[in-house]
mmCIF file of C-alpha atoms in Angstrom:
data_model
loop_
_atom_site.group_PDB
_atom_site.id
_atom_site.type_symbol
_atom_site.label_atom_id
_atom_site.label_comp_id
_atom_site.label_asym_id
_atom_site.label_seq_id
_atom_site.Cartn_x
_atom_site.Cartn_y
_atom_site.Cartn_z
ATOM 1 C CA MET J 1 -15.849 49.473 -54.480
ATOM 2 C CA TRP J 2 -17.417 50.117 -50.933
ATOM 3 C CA GLU J 3 -20.193 47.381 -49.665
ATOM 4 C CA LYS J 4 -22.403 47.115 -46.731
ATOM 5 C CA ARG J 5 -22.386 43.474 -45.694
ATOM 6 C CA ALA J 6 -23.455 41.639 -42.649
ATOM 7 C CA PRO J 7 -21.639 38.602 -41.509
ATOM 8 C CA PRO J 8 -23.555 35.250 -41.763
ATOM 9 C CA HIS J 9 -25.876 34.316 -38.356
ATOM 10 C CA ALA J 10 -24.718 37.240 -36.548
ATOM 11 C CA PRO J 11 -26.859 38.047 -33.631
ATOM 12 C CA LYS J 12 -27.378 41.879 -34.490
ATOM 13 C CA PRO J 13 -26.425 44.046 -37.537
ATOM 14 C CA THR J 14 -22.571 44.547 -37.874
ATOM 15 C CA LEU J 15 -20.843 47.305 -40.310
ATOM 16 C CA GLN J 16 -18.509 45.928 -43.026
ATOM 17 C CA VAL J 17 -16.298 47.776 -45.702
ATOM 18 C CA THR J 18 -14.408 46.732 -48.585
ATOM 19 C CA LEU J 19 -11.696 49.271 -49.916
ATOM 20 C CA LYS J 20 -9.889 46.948 -52.260
ATOM 21 C CA PRO J 21 -10.466 43.243 -53.386
ATOM 22 C CA LYS J 22 -7.453 42.148 -51.546
ATOM 23 C CA THR J 23 -8.138 44.149 -48.368
ATOM 24 C CA GLU J 24 -9.458 41.982 -45.376
ATOM 25 C CA LEU J 25 -12.583 42.398 -44.055
ATOM 26 C CA ARG J 26 -13.467 43.496 -40.623
ATOM 27 C CA PRO J 27 -16.778 43.916 -39.164
ATOM 28 C CA LEU J 28 -17.429 46.980 -36.944
ATOM 29 C CA ALA J 29 -19.742 46.765 -34.242
ATOM 30 C CA ARG J 30 -22.594 49.279 -33.968
ATOM 31 C CA GLY J 31 -22.176 51.837 -31.434
ATOM 32 C CA GLY J 32 -19.347 54.580 -31.564
ATOM 33 C CA ALA J 33 -19.478 54.199 -35.400
ATOM 34 C CA ALA J 34 -17.535 57.524 -35.988
ATOM 35 C CA GLU J 35 -14.656 56.363 -33.611
ATOM 36 C CA GLN J 36 -14.960 52.929 -35.082
ATOM 37 C CA ILE J 37 -14.666 54.422 -38.853
ATOM 38 C CA LEU J 38 -11.649 56.489 -37.462
ATOM 39 C CA ASP J 39 -9.948 53.384 -36.154
ATOM 40 C CA ASP J 40 -10.682 51.447 -39.395
ATOM 41 C CA LEU J 41 -9.335 54.039 -41.550
ATOM 42 C CA ARG J 42 -6.637 54.890 -39.281
ATOM 43 C CA GLU J 43 -5.415 51.317 -39.336
ATOM 44 C CA ARG J 44 -5.529 50.538 -42.972
ATOM 45 C CA ILE J 45 -3.402 53.871 -43.701
ATOM 46 C CA LEU J 46 -0.772 52.821 -40.931
ATOM 47 C CA ASN J 47 -0.658 49.258 -42.459
ATOM 48 C CA GLY J 48 -0.334 50.240 -45.880
ATOM 49 C CA SER J 49 -3.816 49.108 -47.392
ATOM 50 C CA LEU J 50 -4.251 52.860 -47.887
ATOM 51 C CA LYS J 51 -1.161 54.673 -49.127
ATOM 52 C CA ARG J 52 0.149 58.209 -49.078
ATOM 53 C CA GLY J 53 -1.750 59.959 -51.847
ATOM 54 C CA ASP J 54 -4.688 57.636 -52.296
ATOM 55 C CA LYS J 55 -7.998 59.332 -52.479
ATOM 56 C CA LEU J 56 -10.722 58.365 -50.126
ATOM 57 C CA PRO J 57 -13.983 57.405 -51.635
ATOM 58 C CA THR J 58 -16.620 59.962 -51.258
ATOM 59 C CA GLU J 59 -18.608 60.893 -48.378
ATOM 60 C CA ARG J 60 -21.818 59.369 -49.902
ATOM 61 C CA GLU J 61 -19.793 56.122 -50.598
ATOM 62 C CA MET J 62 -18.529 55.812 -47.085
ATOM 63 C CA ALA J 63 -21.821 56.431 -45.681
ATOM 64 C CA GLN J 64 -23.245 53.925 -47.875
ATOM 65 C CA GLY J 65 -20.445 51.312 -47.368
ATOM 66 C CA TYR J 66 -20.265 51.801 -43.481
ATOM 67 C CA GLY J 67 -24.250 51.895 -43.185
ATOM 68 C CA VAL J 68 -23.968 55.146 -41.476
ATOM 69 C CA SER J 69 -24.870 58.527 -41.874
ATOM 70 C CA GLY J 70 -23.104 61.516 -43.623
ATOM 71 C CA ALA J 71 -22.507 63.495 -40.489
ATOM 72 C CA THR J 72 -21.044 60.364 -38.941
ATOM 73 C CA VAL J 73 -18.435 59.934 -41.606
ATOM 74 C CA ARG J 74 -17.852 63.562 -41.510
ATOM 75 C CA GLU J 75 -17.145 63.303 -37.920
ATOM 76 C CA ALA J 76 -14.344 60.541 -38.525
ATOM 77 C CA ILE J 77 -12.775 62.601 -41.394
ATOM 78 C CA ARG J 78 -12.361 65.538 -39.090
ATOM 79 C CA ALA J 79 -10.534 63.401 -36.698
ATOM 80 C CA LEU J 80 -8.086 61.923 -39.421
ATOM 81 C CA VAL J 81 -7.496 65.530 -40.771
ATOM 82 C CA THR J 82 -6.690 66.524 -37.097
ATOM 83 C CA ILE J 83 -3.982 63.870 -36.670
ATOM 84 C CA HIS J 84 -2.559 64.467 -39.797
ATOM 85 C CA LEU J 85 -3.441 61.158 -41.525
ATOM 86 C CA ILE J 86 -5.480 62.876 -44.170
ATOM 87 C CA GLU J 87 -6.340 66.163 -45.929
ATOM 88 C CA VAL J 88 -9.575 67.475 -47.319
ATOM 89 C CA ARG J 89 -8.797 69.394 -50.684
ATOM 90 C CA HIS J 90 -11.841 71.622 -51.295
ATOM 91 C CA GLY J 91 -13.574 70.193 -54.667
ATOM 92 C CA SER J 92 -11.504 67.401 -54.967
ATOM 93 C CA GLY J 93 -11.926 65.239 -51.726
ATOM 94 C CA ALA J 94 -9.817 63.512 -49.257
ATOM 95 C CA TYR J 95 -6.405 62.056 -49.745
ATOM 96 C CA VAL J 96 -3.960 60.128 -47.512
ATOM 97 C CA THR J 97 -1.066 62.467 -46.557
ATOM 98 C CA ALA J 98 0.058 60.558 -43.428
ATOM 99 C CA ASN J 99 2.674 62.973 -42.817
ATOM 100 C CA ALA J 100 5.416 61.526 -40.256
ATOM 101 C CA GLU J 101 6.713 64.973 -39.308
ATOM 102 C CA GLN J 102 3.723 66.318 -38.257
ATOM 103 C CA LEU J 103 2.584 63.261 -36.432
ATOM 104 C CA ILE J 104 5.860 63.321 -34.359
ATOM 105 C CA ALA J 105 5.731 67.113 -33.828
ATOM 106 C CA GLN J 106 2.274 66.862 -32.521
ATOM 107 C CA SER J 107 2.982 63.815 -30.260
ATOM 108 C CA LEU J 108 6.147 65.412 -28.859
ATOM 109 C CA GLY J 109 4.873 68.781 -28.501
ATOM 110 C CA SER J 110 1.850 67.289 -26.582
ATOM 111 C CA MET J 111 4.042 65.201 -24.221
ATOM 112 C CA ILE J 112 6.173 68.439 -23.691
ATOM 113 C CA GLN J 113 3.322 70.511 -22.826
ATOM 114 C CA LEU J 114 1.359 67.626 -20.702
ATOM 115 C CA GLU J 115 4.569 66.691 -18.681
ATOM 116 C CA ARG J 116 5.729 70.375 -18.037
ATOM 117 C CA ILE J 117 9.342 68.999 -19.595
ATOM 118 C CA GLU J 118 11.957 71.545 -18.756
ATOM 119 C CA VAL J 119 14.037 73.216 -21.717
ATOM 120 C CA GLN J 120 17.064 72.145 -20.474
ATOM 121 C CA ASP J 121 15.665 68.464 -20.506
ATOM 122 C CA VAL J 122 14.493 68.851 -24.020
ATOM 123 C CA MET J 123 17.933 70.537 -25.451
ATOM 124 C CA GLY J 124 19.787 67.711 -23.450
ATOM 125 C CA LEU J 125 17.942 65.171 -25.436
ATOM 126 C CA LEU J 126 18.612 66.927 -28.653
ATOM 127 C CA GLY J 127 22.398 67.105 -27.754
ATOM 128 C CA VAL J 128 22.553 63.510 -27.434
ATOM 129 C CA LEU J 129 20.535 62.748 -30.727
ATOM 130 C CA ASN J 130 22.415 65.056 -32.740
ATOM 131 C CA ALA J 131 25.596 63.208 -31.805
ATOM 132 C CA TYR J 132 24.037 60.030 -32.941
ATOM 133 C CA CYS J 133 22.969 61.992 -35.973
ATOM 134 C CA ALA J 134 26.713 62.949 -36.821
ATOM 135 C CA GLU J 135 27.914 59.216 -35.859
ATOM 136 C CA LEU J 136 25.558 57.882 -38.626
ATOM 137 C CA ALA J 137 26.188 60.740 -41.026
ATOM 138 C CA ALA J 138 29.737 59.775 -40.803
ATOM 139 C CA THR J 139 28.993 56.653 -42.380
ATOM 140 C CA ARG J 140 25.728 57.311 -44.706
ATOM 141 C CA ALA J 141 26.014 60.867 -45.910
ATOM 142 C CA THR J 142 26.097 61.528 -49.560
ATOM 143 C CA PRO J 143 27.859 64.037 -51.358
ATOM 144 C CA GLU J 144 24.779 65.952 -51.601
ATOM 145 C CA ASP J 145 24.451 65.756 -47.893
ATOM 146 C CA LEU J 146 27.823 67.385 -47.299
ATOM 147 C CA ALA J 147 27.180 69.960 -49.941
ATOM 148 C CA GLU J 148 24.046 70.928 -47.736
ATOM 149 C CA LEU J 149 26.138 71.260 -44.477
ATOM 150 C CA ARG J 150 28.861 73.079 -46.182
ATOM 151 C CA ALA J 151 26.288 75.573 -47.718
ATOM 152 C CA ALA J 152 24.688 75.971 -44.183
ATOM 153 C CA VAL J 153 28.003 76.538 -42.671
ATOM 154 C CA ALA J 154 28.938 79.231 -45.021
ATOM 155 C CA LEU J 155 25.270 80.973 -44.882
ATOM 156 C CA LEU J 156 26.090 81.090 -41.144
ATOM 157 C CA GLU J 157 29.540 82.685 -41.755
ATOM 158 C CA HIS J 158 28.378 85.305 -44.011
ATOM 159 C CA ALA J 159 24.699 86.101 -42.578
ATOM 160 C CA ALA J 160 23.973 89.745 -43.195
ATOM 161 C CA GLY J 161 21.242 89.765 -40.692
ATOM 162 C CA ALA J 162 19.418 87.686 -38.168
ATOM 163 C CA ALA J 163 17.065 86.207 -40.614
ATOM 164 C CA ASP J 164 20.272 85.028 -42.587
ATOM 165 C CA SER J 165 21.787 83.574 -39.515
ATOM 166 C CA GLU J 166 18.498 81.757 -38.318
ATOM 167 C CA ALA J 167 18.139 80.217 -41.815
ATOM 168 C CA GLY J 168 21.838 79.208 -41.730
ATOM 169 C CA LEU J 169 21.464 77.746 -38.227
ATOM 170 C CA THR J 170 17.995 75.935 -39.347
ATOM 171 C CA ARG J 171 19.689 74.587 -42.325
ATOM 172 C CA PHE J 172 22.650 73.128 -40.545
ATOM 173 C CA LEU J 173 20.766 71.399 -37.874
ATOM 174 C CA LEU J 174 18.148 70.015 -40.182
ATOM 175 C CA GLY J 175 20.965 69.160 -42.995
ATOM 176 C CA LEU J 176 22.644 67.311 -39.849
ATOM 177 C CA ALA J 177 19.444 65.519 -39.236
ATOM 178 C CA ALA J 178 18.638 64.655 -42.611
ATOM 179 C CA ALA J 179 22.313 63.310 -43.355
ATOM 180 C CA SER J 180 21.573 60.467 -40.789
ATOM 181 C CA HIS J 181 19.177 58.932 -42.966
ATOM 182 C CA ASN J 182 17.712 57.492 -40.309
ATOM 183 C CA PRO J 183 13.629 57.485 -40.971
ATOM 184 C CA LEU J 184 12.648 57.762 -37.163
ATOM 185 C CA LEU J 185 15.676 59.783 -35.843
ATOM 186 C CA ALA J 186 15.496 62.576 -38.328
ATOM 187 C CA PRO J 187 12.200 63.860 -37.631
ATOM 188 C CA ILE J 188 12.513 63.927 -34.174
ATOM 189 C CA CYS J 189 15.918 65.755 -34.478
ATOM 190 C CA ARG J 190 14.258 68.320 -36.813
ATOM 191 C CA PHE J 191 11.374 68.762 -34.410
ATOM 192 C CA LEU J 192 13.735 69.459 -31.346
ATOM 193 C CA ALA J 193 15.859 71.507 -33.636
ATOM 194 C CA GLY J 194 12.972 73.762 -34.471
ATOM 195 C CA LEU J 195 12.573 74.196 -30.263
ATOM 196 C CA GLN J 196 16.337 75.314 -30.142
ATOM 197 C CA ILE J 197 15.685 77.534 -33.101
ATOM 198 C CA ASP J 198 12.842 79.333 -31.212
ATOM 199 C CA LEU J 199 14.994 79.389 -28.201
ATOM 200 C CA ALA J 200 17.799 81.230 -29.970
ATOM 201 C CA ARG J 201 15.319 83.854 -31.260
ATOM 202 C CA GLN J 202 13.850 84.571 -28.228
ATOM 203 C CA THR J 203 17.075 85.098 -26.171
ATOM 204 C CA SER J 204 18.483 87.330 -29.087
ATOM 205 C CA GLY J 205 15.582 89.381 -29.500
ATOM 206 C CA GLY J 206 16.102 89.219 -33.055
ATOM 207 C CA SER J 207 19.376 91.237 -32.952
ATOM 208 C CA ALA J 208 21.580 91.031 -36.064
ATOM 209 C CA LYS J 209 24.583 91.727 -33.945
ATOM 210 C CA VAL J 210 23.890 89.128 -31.255
ATOM 211 C CA TRP J 211 23.300 86.506 -33.787
ATOM 212 C CA ARG J 212 26.645 87.198 -35.608
ATOM 213 C CA GLU J 213 28.503 87.318 -32.181
ATOM 214 C CA ALA J 214 26.719 83.969 -30.789
ATOM 215 C CA THR J 215 27.258 82.083 -34.049
ATOM 216 C CA ALA J 216 30.937 83.396 -34.776
ATOM 217 C CA SER J 217 32.306 81.134 -31.761
ATOM 218 C CA LEU J 218 30.765 78.103 -33.555
ATOM 219 C CA HIS J 219 31.893 78.560 -37.041
ATOM 220 C CA ALA J 220 35.143 76.564 -36.563
ATOM 221 C CA ASP J 221 33.482 73.946 -34.553
ATOM 222 C CA ARG J 222 30.852 73.046 -37.453
ATOM 223 C CA HIS J 223 33.553 73.249 -40.008
ATOM 224 C CA LYS J 224 35.376 70.345 -38.092
ATOM 225 C CA LEU J 225 32.212 68.452 -37.680
ATOM 226 C CA VAL J 226 31.382 68.649 -41.318
ATOM 227 C CA GLU J 227 35.034 67.561 -42.111
ATOM 228 C CA ALA J 228 34.726 64.361 -39.730
ATOM 229 C CA ILE J 229 31.881 63.459 -41.330
ATOM 230 C CA ALA J 230 33.414 63.826 -44.731
ATOM 231 C CA ARG J 231 36.146 61.860 -43.668
ATOM 232 C CA HIS J 232 33.914 58.933 -42.418
ATOM 233 C CA ASP J 233 35.281 59.673 -38.836
ATOM 234 C CA ALA J 234 31.920 58.377 -36.814
ATOM 235 C CA ALA J 235 33.619 58.647 -33.247
ATOM 236 C CA LYS J 236 35.237 62.295 -33.847
ATOM 237 C CA ALA J 237 32.076 63.363 -35.583
ATOM 238 C CA ARG J 238 29.910 62.317 -32.430
ATOM 239 C CA THR J 239 32.310 63.961 -29.927
ATOM 240 C CA LEU J 240 32.292 67.350 -32.168
ATOM 241 C CA ALA J 241 28.612 67.461 -32.562
ATOM 242 C CA LEU J 242 28.078 67.019 -28.722
ATOM 243 C CA ALA J 243 30.777 69.725 -28.015
ATOM 244 C CA CYS J 244 29.213 72.220 -30.661
ATOM 245 C CA HIS J 245 25.599 71.580 -29.033
ATOM 246 C CA GLN J 246 26.890 72.203 -25.532
ATOM 247 C CA ARG J 247 28.882 75.391 -26.786
ATOM 248 C CA ALA J 248 25.619 76.507 -28.546
ATOM 249 C CA LEU J 249 23.428 76.006 -25.297
ATOM 250 C CA LYS J 250 26.066 78.002 -23.396
ATOM 251 C CA VAL J 251 26.174 80.703 -25.888
ATOM 252 C CA ILE J 252 22.118 80.897 -25.805
ATOM 253 C CA ALA J 253 22.505 80.865 -21.900
ATOM 254 C CA GLU J 254 24.663 83.948 -21.800
ATOM 255 C CA LEU J 255 22.529 85.833 -24.062
ATOM 256 C CA GLY J 256 19.616 85.147 -21.686
#
């Protein structure tokens, strides 16, 4: 499956590996081998040559195929695990996971820290994206999506404690993102929604009373939003989602 080959008439040795018969071969120049293996495997995963769920060859097979040491292969594998493209299962091997949620969360989280982005900027972006989610949901939501949103609203209304309130808010925000059926927008909104949940948790101090009082003022807004989505009223859903988000931020600010 994996072969070490050198292109003809090359002035110095190069590395090549064959994953599948139909996979185009690409030489790897010597020097920085672990990084080159990382780049090669990452490209194969991202272009679909290696699909989610595929098992990678063994460490020995990869070392032989690339013409490098086992330590070099392990270095590349560790890097792929770190960036959430593969996972290593003890006693089984390395498998492609390519978890988009984790990739986006890692990238956005790093950017927020690196650029020292303020909370209000993050939450402002979430408000705009939530509004777009609602607009898309009004045209794309399935009966199952609507049922999930209504269940989340019901959980918030009948929450017995802070844990139920947090679970209900999480379920509502994630349900709204999922109902957009936009493969890029949904995971971004889910990541930012997690930050909103963390902010609400910190400002409430875990108090059930505070959670109830904070969410009670939003029950009617959320009901209206879900029904606008159910009526396929995209403009209304967008307006209500933005208003609901702004009200939520105001409540959080008052708690702080």
